[in-house]
XYZ file of C-alpha atoms in Angstrom:
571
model
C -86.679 22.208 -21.131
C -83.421 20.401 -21.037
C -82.255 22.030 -24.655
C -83.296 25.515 -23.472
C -81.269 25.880 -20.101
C -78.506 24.252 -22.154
C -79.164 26.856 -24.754
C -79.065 29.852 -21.798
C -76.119 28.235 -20.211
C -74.172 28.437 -23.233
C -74.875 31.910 -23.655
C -74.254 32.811 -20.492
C -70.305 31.017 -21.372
C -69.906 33.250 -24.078
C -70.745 36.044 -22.438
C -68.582 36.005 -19.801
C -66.241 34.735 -22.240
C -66.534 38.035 -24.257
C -66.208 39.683 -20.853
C -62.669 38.765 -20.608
C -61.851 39.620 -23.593
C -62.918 43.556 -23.252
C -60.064 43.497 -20.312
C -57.512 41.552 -21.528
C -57.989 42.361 -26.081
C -56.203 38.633 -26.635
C -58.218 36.071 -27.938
C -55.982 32.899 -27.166
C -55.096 34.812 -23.336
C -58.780 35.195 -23.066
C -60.112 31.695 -23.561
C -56.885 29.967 -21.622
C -57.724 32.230 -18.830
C -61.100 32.039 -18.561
C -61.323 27.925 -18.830
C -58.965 28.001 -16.422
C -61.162 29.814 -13.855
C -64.240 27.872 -14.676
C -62.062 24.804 -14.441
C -61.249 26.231 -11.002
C -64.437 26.976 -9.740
C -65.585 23.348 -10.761
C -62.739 21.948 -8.976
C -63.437 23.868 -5.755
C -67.366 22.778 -5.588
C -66.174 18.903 -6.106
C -64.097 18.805 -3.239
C -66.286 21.134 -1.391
C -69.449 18.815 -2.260
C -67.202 15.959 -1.537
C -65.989 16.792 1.732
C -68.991 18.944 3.354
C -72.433 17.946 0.964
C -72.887 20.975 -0.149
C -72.190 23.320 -3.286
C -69.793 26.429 -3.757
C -71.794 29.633 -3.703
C -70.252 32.752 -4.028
C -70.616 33.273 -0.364
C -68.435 31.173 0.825
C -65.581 33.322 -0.640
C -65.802 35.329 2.304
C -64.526 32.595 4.260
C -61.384 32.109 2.547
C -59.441 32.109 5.392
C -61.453 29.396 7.271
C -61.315 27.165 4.129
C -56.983 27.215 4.083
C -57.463 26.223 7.407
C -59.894 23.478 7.273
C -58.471 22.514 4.252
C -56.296 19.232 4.241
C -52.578 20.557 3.569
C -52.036 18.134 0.511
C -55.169 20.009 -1.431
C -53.991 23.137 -0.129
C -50.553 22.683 -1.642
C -52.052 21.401 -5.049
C -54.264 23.887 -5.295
C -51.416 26.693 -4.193
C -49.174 25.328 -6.835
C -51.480 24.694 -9.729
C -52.243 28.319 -9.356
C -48.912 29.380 -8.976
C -47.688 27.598 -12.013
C -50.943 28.962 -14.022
C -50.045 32.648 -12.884
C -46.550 32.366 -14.711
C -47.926 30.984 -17.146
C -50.314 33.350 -18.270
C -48.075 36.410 -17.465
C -45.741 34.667 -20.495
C -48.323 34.231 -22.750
C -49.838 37.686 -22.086
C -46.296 38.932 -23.385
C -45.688 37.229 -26.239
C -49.545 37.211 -27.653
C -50.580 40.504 -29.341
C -52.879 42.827 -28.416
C -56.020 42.970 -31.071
C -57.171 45.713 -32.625
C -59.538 48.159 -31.293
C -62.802 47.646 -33.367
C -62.760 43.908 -32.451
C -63.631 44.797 -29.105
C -67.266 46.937 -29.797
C -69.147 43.336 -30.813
C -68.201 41.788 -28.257
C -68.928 44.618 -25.649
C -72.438 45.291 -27.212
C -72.890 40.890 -27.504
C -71.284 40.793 -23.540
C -73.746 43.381 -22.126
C -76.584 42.742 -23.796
C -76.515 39.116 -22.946
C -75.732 39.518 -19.156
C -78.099 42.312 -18.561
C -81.107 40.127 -19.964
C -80.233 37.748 -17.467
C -79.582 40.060 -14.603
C -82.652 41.259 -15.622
C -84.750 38.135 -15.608
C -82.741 37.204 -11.956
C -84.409 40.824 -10.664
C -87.942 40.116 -11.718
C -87.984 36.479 -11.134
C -87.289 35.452 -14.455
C -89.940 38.108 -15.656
C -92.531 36.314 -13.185
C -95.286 39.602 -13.188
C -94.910 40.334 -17.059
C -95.515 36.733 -17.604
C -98.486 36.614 -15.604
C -100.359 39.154 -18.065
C -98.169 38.482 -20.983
C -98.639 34.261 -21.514
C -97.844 34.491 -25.254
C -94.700 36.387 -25.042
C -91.710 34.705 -26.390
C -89.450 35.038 -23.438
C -92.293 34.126 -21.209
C -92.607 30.526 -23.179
C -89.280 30.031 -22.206
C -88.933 31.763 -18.702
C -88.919 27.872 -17.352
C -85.579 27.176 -18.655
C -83.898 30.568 -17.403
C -81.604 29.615 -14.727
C -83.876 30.322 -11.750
C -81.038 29.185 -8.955
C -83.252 30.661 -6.299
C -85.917 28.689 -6.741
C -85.595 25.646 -8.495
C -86.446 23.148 -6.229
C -83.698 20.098 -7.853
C -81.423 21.818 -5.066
C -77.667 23.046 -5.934
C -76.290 19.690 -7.105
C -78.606 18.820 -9.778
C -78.900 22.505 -10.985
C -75.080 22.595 -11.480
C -75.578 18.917 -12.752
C -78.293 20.701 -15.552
C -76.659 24.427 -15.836
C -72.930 23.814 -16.057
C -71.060 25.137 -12.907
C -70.462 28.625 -14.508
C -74.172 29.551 -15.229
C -75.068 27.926 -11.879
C -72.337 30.554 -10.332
C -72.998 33.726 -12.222
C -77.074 33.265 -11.683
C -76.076 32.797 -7.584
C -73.716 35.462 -7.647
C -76.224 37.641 -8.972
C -78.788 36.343 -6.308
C -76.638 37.585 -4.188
C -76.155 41.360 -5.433
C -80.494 40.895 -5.622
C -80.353 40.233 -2.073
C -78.328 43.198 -1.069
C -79.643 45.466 -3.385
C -83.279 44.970 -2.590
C -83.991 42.138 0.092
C -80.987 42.957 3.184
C -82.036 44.600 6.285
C -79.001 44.118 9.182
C -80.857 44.419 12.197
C -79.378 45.521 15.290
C -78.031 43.040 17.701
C -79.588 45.055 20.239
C -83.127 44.305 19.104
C -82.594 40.865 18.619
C -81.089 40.968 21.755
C -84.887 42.857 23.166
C -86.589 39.666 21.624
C -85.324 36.937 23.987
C -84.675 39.123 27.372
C -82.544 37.290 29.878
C -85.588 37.292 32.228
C -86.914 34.941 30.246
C -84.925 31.957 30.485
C -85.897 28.452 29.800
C -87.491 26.135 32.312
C -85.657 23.052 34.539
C -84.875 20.539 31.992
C -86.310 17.134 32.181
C -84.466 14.350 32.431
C -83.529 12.521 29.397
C -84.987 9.277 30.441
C -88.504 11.166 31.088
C -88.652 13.036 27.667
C -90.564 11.530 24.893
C -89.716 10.733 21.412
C -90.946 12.953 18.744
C -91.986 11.902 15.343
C -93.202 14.068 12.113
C -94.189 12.865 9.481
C -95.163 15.408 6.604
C -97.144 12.962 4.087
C -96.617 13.883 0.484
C -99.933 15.861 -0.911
C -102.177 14.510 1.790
C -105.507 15.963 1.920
C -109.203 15.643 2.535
C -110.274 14.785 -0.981
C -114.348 15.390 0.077
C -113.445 18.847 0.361
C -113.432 18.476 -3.540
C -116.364 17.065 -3.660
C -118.650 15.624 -1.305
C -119.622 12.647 -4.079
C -115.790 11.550 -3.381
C -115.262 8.296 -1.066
C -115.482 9.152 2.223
C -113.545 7.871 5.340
C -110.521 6.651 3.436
C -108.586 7.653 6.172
C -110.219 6.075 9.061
C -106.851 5.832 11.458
C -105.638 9.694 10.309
C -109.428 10.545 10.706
C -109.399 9.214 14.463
C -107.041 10.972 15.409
C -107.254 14.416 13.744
C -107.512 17.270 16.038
C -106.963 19.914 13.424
C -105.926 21.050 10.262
C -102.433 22.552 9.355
C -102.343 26.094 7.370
C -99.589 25.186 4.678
C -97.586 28.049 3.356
C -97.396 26.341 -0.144
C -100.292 24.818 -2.587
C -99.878 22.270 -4.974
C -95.840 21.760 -4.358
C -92.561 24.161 -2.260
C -92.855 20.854 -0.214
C -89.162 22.517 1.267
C -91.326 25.807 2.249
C -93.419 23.513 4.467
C -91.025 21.660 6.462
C -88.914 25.331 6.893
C -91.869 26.992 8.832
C -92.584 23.574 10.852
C -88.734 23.114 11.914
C -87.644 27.164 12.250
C -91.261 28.547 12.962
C -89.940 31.566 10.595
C -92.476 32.694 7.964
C -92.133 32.382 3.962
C -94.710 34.737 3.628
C -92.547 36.969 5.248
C -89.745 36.120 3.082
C -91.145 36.733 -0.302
C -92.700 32.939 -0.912
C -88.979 32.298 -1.740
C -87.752 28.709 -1.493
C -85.525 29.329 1.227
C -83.761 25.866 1.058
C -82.736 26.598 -2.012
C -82.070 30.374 -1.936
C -81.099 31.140 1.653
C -80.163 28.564 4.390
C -76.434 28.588 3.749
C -75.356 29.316 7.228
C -76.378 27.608 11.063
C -80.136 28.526 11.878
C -81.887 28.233 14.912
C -84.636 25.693 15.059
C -86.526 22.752 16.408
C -83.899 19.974 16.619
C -81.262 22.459 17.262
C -82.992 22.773 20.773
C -84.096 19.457 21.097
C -80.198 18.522 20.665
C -79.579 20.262 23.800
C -82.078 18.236 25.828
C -80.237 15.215 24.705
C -82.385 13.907 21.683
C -81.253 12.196 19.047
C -82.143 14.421 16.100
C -82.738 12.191 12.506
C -84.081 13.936 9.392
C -85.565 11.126 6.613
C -86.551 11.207 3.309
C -87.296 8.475 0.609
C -85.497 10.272 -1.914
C -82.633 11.721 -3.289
C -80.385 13.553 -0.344
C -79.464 16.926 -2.845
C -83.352 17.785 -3.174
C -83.910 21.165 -2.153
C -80.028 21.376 -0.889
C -81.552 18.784 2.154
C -77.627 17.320 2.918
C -76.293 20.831 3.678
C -79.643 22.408 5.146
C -80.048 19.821 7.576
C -76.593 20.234 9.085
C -77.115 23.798 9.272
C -80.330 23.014 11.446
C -78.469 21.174 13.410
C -79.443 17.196 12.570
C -76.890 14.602 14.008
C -77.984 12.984 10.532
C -80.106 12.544 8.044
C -81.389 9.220 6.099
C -82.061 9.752 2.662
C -82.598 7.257 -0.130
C -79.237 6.492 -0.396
C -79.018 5.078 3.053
C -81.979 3.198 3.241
C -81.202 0.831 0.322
C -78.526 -0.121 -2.110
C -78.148 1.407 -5.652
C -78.788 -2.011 -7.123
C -82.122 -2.577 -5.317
C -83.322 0.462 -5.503
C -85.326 0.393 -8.594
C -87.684 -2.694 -6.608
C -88.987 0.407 -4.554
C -89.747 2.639 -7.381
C -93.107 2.700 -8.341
C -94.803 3.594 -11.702
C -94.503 7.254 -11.410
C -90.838 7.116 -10.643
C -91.237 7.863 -6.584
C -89.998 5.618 -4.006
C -91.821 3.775 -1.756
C -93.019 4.671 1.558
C -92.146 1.173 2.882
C -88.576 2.314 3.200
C -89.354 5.124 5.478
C -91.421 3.591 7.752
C -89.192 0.810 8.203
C -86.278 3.764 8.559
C -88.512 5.155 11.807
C -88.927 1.508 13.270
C -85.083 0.540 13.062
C -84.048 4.276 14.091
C -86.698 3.611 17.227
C -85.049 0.322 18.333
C -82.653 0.193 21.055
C -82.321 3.733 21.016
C -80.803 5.093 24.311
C -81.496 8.605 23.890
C -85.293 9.694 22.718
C -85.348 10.547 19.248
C -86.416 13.252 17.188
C -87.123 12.088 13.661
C -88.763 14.190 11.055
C -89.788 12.169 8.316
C -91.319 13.191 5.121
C -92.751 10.713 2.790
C -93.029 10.990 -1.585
C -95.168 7.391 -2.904
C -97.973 9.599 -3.712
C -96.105 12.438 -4.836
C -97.663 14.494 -8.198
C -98.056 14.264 -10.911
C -100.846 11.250 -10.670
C -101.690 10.106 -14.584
C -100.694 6.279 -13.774
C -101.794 3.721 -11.983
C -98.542 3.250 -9.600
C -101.030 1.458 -6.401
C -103.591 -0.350 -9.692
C -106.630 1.025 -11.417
C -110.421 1.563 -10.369
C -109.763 1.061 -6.368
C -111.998 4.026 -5.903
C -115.890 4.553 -7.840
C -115.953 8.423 -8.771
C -119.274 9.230 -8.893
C -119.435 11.840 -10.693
C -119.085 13.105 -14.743
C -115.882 14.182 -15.492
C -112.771 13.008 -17.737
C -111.653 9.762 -17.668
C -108.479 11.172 -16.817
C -109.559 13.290 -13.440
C -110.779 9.660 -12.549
C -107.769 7.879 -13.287
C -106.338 10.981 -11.622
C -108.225 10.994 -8.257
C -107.812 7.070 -8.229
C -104.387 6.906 -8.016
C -104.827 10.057 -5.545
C -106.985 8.430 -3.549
C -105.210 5.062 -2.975
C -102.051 6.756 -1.951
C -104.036 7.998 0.770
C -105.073 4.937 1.968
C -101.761 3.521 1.390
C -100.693 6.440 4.030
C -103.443 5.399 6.640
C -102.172 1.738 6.472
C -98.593 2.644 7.041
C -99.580 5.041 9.793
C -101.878 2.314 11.292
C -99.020 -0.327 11.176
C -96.109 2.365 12.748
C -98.439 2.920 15.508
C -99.317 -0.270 16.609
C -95.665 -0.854 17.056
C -94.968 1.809 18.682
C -97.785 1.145 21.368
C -95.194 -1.991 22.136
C -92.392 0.124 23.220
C -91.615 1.481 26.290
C -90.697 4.883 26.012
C -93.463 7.643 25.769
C -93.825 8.675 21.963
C -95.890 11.598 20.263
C -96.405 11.447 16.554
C -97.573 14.077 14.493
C -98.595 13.349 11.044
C -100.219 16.074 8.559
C -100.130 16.524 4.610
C -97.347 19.115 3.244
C -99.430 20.812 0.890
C -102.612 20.065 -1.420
C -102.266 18.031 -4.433
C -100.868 19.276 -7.577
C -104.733 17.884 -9.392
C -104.134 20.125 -12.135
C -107.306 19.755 -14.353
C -108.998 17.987 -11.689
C -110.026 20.926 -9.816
C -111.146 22.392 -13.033
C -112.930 19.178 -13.936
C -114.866 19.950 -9.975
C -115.202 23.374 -10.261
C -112.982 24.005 -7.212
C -112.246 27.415 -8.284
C -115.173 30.151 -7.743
C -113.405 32.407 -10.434
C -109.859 32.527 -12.757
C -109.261 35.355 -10.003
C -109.603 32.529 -7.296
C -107.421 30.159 -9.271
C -104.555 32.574 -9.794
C -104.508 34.615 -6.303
C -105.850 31.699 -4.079
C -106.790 34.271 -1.474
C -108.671 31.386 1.033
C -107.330 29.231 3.686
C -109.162 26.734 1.512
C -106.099 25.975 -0.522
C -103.419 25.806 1.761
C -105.439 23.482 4.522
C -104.209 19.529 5.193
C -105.392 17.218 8.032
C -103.052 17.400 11.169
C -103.308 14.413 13.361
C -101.805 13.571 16.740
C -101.330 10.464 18.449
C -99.367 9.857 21.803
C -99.075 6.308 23.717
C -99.008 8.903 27.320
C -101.463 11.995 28.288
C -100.969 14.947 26.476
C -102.712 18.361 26.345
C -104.711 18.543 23.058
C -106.278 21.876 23.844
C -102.726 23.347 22.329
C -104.262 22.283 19.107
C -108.140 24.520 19.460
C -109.108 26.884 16.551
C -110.120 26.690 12.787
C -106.062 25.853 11.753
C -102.538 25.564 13.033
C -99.854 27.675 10.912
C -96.948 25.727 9.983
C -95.041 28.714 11.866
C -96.733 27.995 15.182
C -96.941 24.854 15.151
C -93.524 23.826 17.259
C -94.486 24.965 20.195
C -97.977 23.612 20.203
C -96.220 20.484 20.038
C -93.725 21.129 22.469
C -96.233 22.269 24.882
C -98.823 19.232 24.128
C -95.874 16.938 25.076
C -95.281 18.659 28.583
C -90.982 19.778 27.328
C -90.339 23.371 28.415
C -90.230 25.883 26.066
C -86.623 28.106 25.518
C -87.116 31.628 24.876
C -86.996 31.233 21.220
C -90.533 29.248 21.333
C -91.342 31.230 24.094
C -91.429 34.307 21.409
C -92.897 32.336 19.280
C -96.014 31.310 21.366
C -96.434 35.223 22.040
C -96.729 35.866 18.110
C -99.296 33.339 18.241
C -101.013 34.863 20.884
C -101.704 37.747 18.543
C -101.760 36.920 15.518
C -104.097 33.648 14.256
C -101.660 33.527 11.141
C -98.575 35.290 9.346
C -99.961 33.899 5.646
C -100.493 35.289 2.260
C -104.187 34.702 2.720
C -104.092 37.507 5.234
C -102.593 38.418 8.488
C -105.213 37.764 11.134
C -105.288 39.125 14.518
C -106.841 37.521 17.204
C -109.254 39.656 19.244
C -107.980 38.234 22.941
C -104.073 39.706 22.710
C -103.570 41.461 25.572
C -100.133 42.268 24.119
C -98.867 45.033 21.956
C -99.443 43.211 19.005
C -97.746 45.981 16.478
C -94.506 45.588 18.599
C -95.034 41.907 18.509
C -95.366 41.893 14.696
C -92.700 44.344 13.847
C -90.119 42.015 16.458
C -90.965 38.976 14.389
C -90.593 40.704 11.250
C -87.023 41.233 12.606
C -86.258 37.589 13.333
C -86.998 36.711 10.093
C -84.755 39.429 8.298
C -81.732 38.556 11.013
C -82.141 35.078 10.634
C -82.488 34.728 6.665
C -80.670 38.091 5.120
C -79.273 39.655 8.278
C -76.159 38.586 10.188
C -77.903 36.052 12.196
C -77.744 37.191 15.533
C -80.492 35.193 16.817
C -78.736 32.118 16.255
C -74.972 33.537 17.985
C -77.442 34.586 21.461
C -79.266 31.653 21.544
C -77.001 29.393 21.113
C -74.669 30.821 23.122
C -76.838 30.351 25.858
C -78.384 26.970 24.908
């Protein structure tokens, strides 16, 4: 896959290249100038990644004034210079270089066109997702994996650029962009934004600090109910989990869009609502409301954690713009040298580093802490024996390799139990009152295991996965003080709802944003790609309702965000 996005990214060079050319009818004007702005452009995102975490999109050149400012005056004047000095330069050269003749310039407008509008074209249909789907054996469609896909390839900005080359990387986002507008942009109204959080409706007496509880998530990699497979599968590998379950959580993604998951649980927006996009990836460029953003403003600490890489699914920069005082990632939890003693055979980290993250972040902590941890030992795909072979009998006849497959599975999840087990008994020592909430992101990426099972009534079943079946993971609870579990009755809890459950479980008032939120709920069992499923007992007007949250999603992701100016303006 490597050779093939080089292959595309070097087209997408000479294109642009070509481009150039059609304006300016110079070949040695053309390629000095154009290098030149690539070399730009790559400059720009390194200090930009350097100083702020996160990569330069095409957006951000509508805060060009903001940036001189911000910027520090010695890399203002380089830059200022370097282009100055550049400018001259090229006027000179324009001068005293010839202008080509006229026929030269019909190859390289039919080569220039042709190759841009194929991939303007694949941006526009998801790098031709629906022809694919009926067209397998196509030629493009045995490549469509290695078309720059900026909008959804879950290696975040950093590694894509790291993989594309910064020009591809910025011509495939600059042409997200002109998708976005062209098809996807709705600004709604500050007015009706303004309807959704009425100033009657304003957020209880705070708590004091010293009374709230800490808060801990932790969104276990591809954790799941195995039996539900098959009921000849080991039972009760979970005991501690199992205790303490008190429902299961409706996941927006299956099999992986781990990113997807966490977005609903920390914004309570919808990605079904948003076009399944990954939204880290594609979107969150700018300050959005969410969970620790008002949890911040109670006076928690807010930590994000992750045992892996920090530029995964643009994490460094999304977590900032959810307002995180920080976030732990790999690189903070151990040195580069030791790393690789934490790596186990499938190339994920550890979960022993996390854990042990949560426990030092917990000690002598002022403050109570928010800390939204999500784990990746038992992360896909699982053809080794990373935690040893034949810890698990499987019962049944199938492949030796759906065994090896579900052991290695299997023992992650037990692996999960223990740490969960060991956090909580420490925990129980501490003082202040602490609510965890553990539940699996997504189900496991099994591949030819739930072939192997029959898991699938139908191909149609397989490919449209049109049941709650697929997207449900165990959701337990645990607290060290009382706590109102009835917040947690009913077959599932959305990802999108379930904020406020907590919030309301753990006695904190709810601001108007969660407020809103809990009045979707009210109505609507789920906002999900299964279906949209009312619940007979509103006693609201639960079109309104639907049509106002539809709004908060287009405001907050494509709009111009006026959710986020109101209520933090009044946080």
């Amino acid at each position: 896959m490597r050779v093939f996005k080089l292959f595309f990214a070097v087209f997408i060079n000479y294109a642009l290249i070509s481009l150039f050319y059609l304006f300016l009818r110079k070949t040695f004007i053309t390629i000095v100038f154009s290098q030149f702005l690539f070399f730009l452009l790559s400059f720009i995102n390194i200090k930009k990644e350097q100083y702020l975490s996160a990569s330069l999109t095409p957006s951000d050149f509508l805060l060009i004034k903001e940036t001189f400012i911000a910027a520090p005056f010695l890399l203002k004047s380089v830059v200022l210079i370097g282009i100055t000095v550049f400018v001259i330069f090229t006027i000179y050269l324009y001068r005293k270089e010839n202008s080509e003749t006229r026929w030269l310039m019909i190859p390289n407008a039919i080569l220039s066109v042709a190759i841009l509008s194929f991939f303007i074209s694949a941006n526009f249909t998801n790098n031709f997702g629906q022809y694919c789907d009926s067209n397998k054996t196509a030629l493009v469609c045995q490549y469509r994996t290695s078309l720059p896909n900026t909008r959804g390839d879950w290696v975040g900005d950093h590694l894509s650029i790291k993989h594309l080359g910064y020009t591809t990387f910025f011509f495939s986002k600059s042409v997200d962009s002109l998708n976005n507008k062209v098809f996807k942009s709705q600004n709604i109204p500050e007015d009706k934004i303004q309807a959704i959080f009425p100033e009657n409706e304003t957020q209880q007496n705070k708590a004091h600090p010293d009374e709230l509880p800490n808060i801990i998530f932790i969104m276990s990699e591809s954790h799941w109910d195995a039996t539900k497979l098959d009921k000849s599968l080991p039972k009760n590998v979970t005991p501690n989990i199992n205790r303490d379950q008190v429902s299961t959580l409706l996941s927006p993604s299956f099999g992986g869009g781990t990113a997807n998951v966490e977005f609903e649980v920390l914004t309570s927006l919808n990605v079904f609502l948003n076009h399944n996009e990954l939204l880290y990836v594609s979107k969150l460029k700018r300050p959005t409301y969410s969970l620790p953003m008002y949890l911040n403003t109670l006076g928690y600490d807010t930590t994000a954690m992750h045992n892996n890489g920090k530029y995964f699914y643009n994490r460094s920069s999304v977590y900032q713009n959810m307002g995180f005082n920080r976030f732990t990632s790999i690189e903070n939890m151990t040195t580069a040298a030791d790393r690789g003693k934490f790596i186990n055979q499938a190339g994920w980290t550890n979960d022993d580093l996390i854990y042990d993250s949560i426990r030092q972040q917990l000690q002598n902590a002022d403050q109570p802490q928010f800390i939204y941890a999500i784990t990746v030992e038992n992360h896909p795909m699982y053809n080794d024996d990373r935690f040893g072979a034949n810890n698990f009998k499987i019962k049944k006849d199938v492949s030796n390799s759906s065994k090896r497959a579900l052991n290695t599975f299997l023992s992650g999840m037990k692996r999960a139990d223990e740490h969960y087990s060991a956090l909580l008994k420490d925990i129980s020592k501490m003082k202040r009152p602490t609510i965890v909430i553990f539940f699996g992101d997504h189900l496991p990426n099994l591949q030819k295991v739930y072939d192997d099972f029959g898991f699938y009534k139908s191909e149609q079943e397989k490919t449209e996965k049109k049941d709650v079946k697929f997207f449900e993971t165990p959701l337990a609870v645990w607290s060290n003080f009382p706590i109102d579990k009835n917040q947690f009755k009913g077959t599932f809890v959305p990802a999108h709802f379930l904020a406020p459950k907590i919030l309301e479980a753990a006695h904190i008032p709810l601001p108007p944003y969660y407020q809103f939120i809990e009045k979707v709920n009210s109505c609507y069992s789920t906002i999900h790609q299964t279906g949209v499923q009312v619940n007979k007992k509103c006693d609201l007007n639960k079109d309104e309702l639907l049509n106002q949250y539809k709004d908060l999603n287009m405001d907050a992701i494509n709009g111009k965000n006026f959710s986020y100016q109101i209520l933090h303006q009044h946080s």
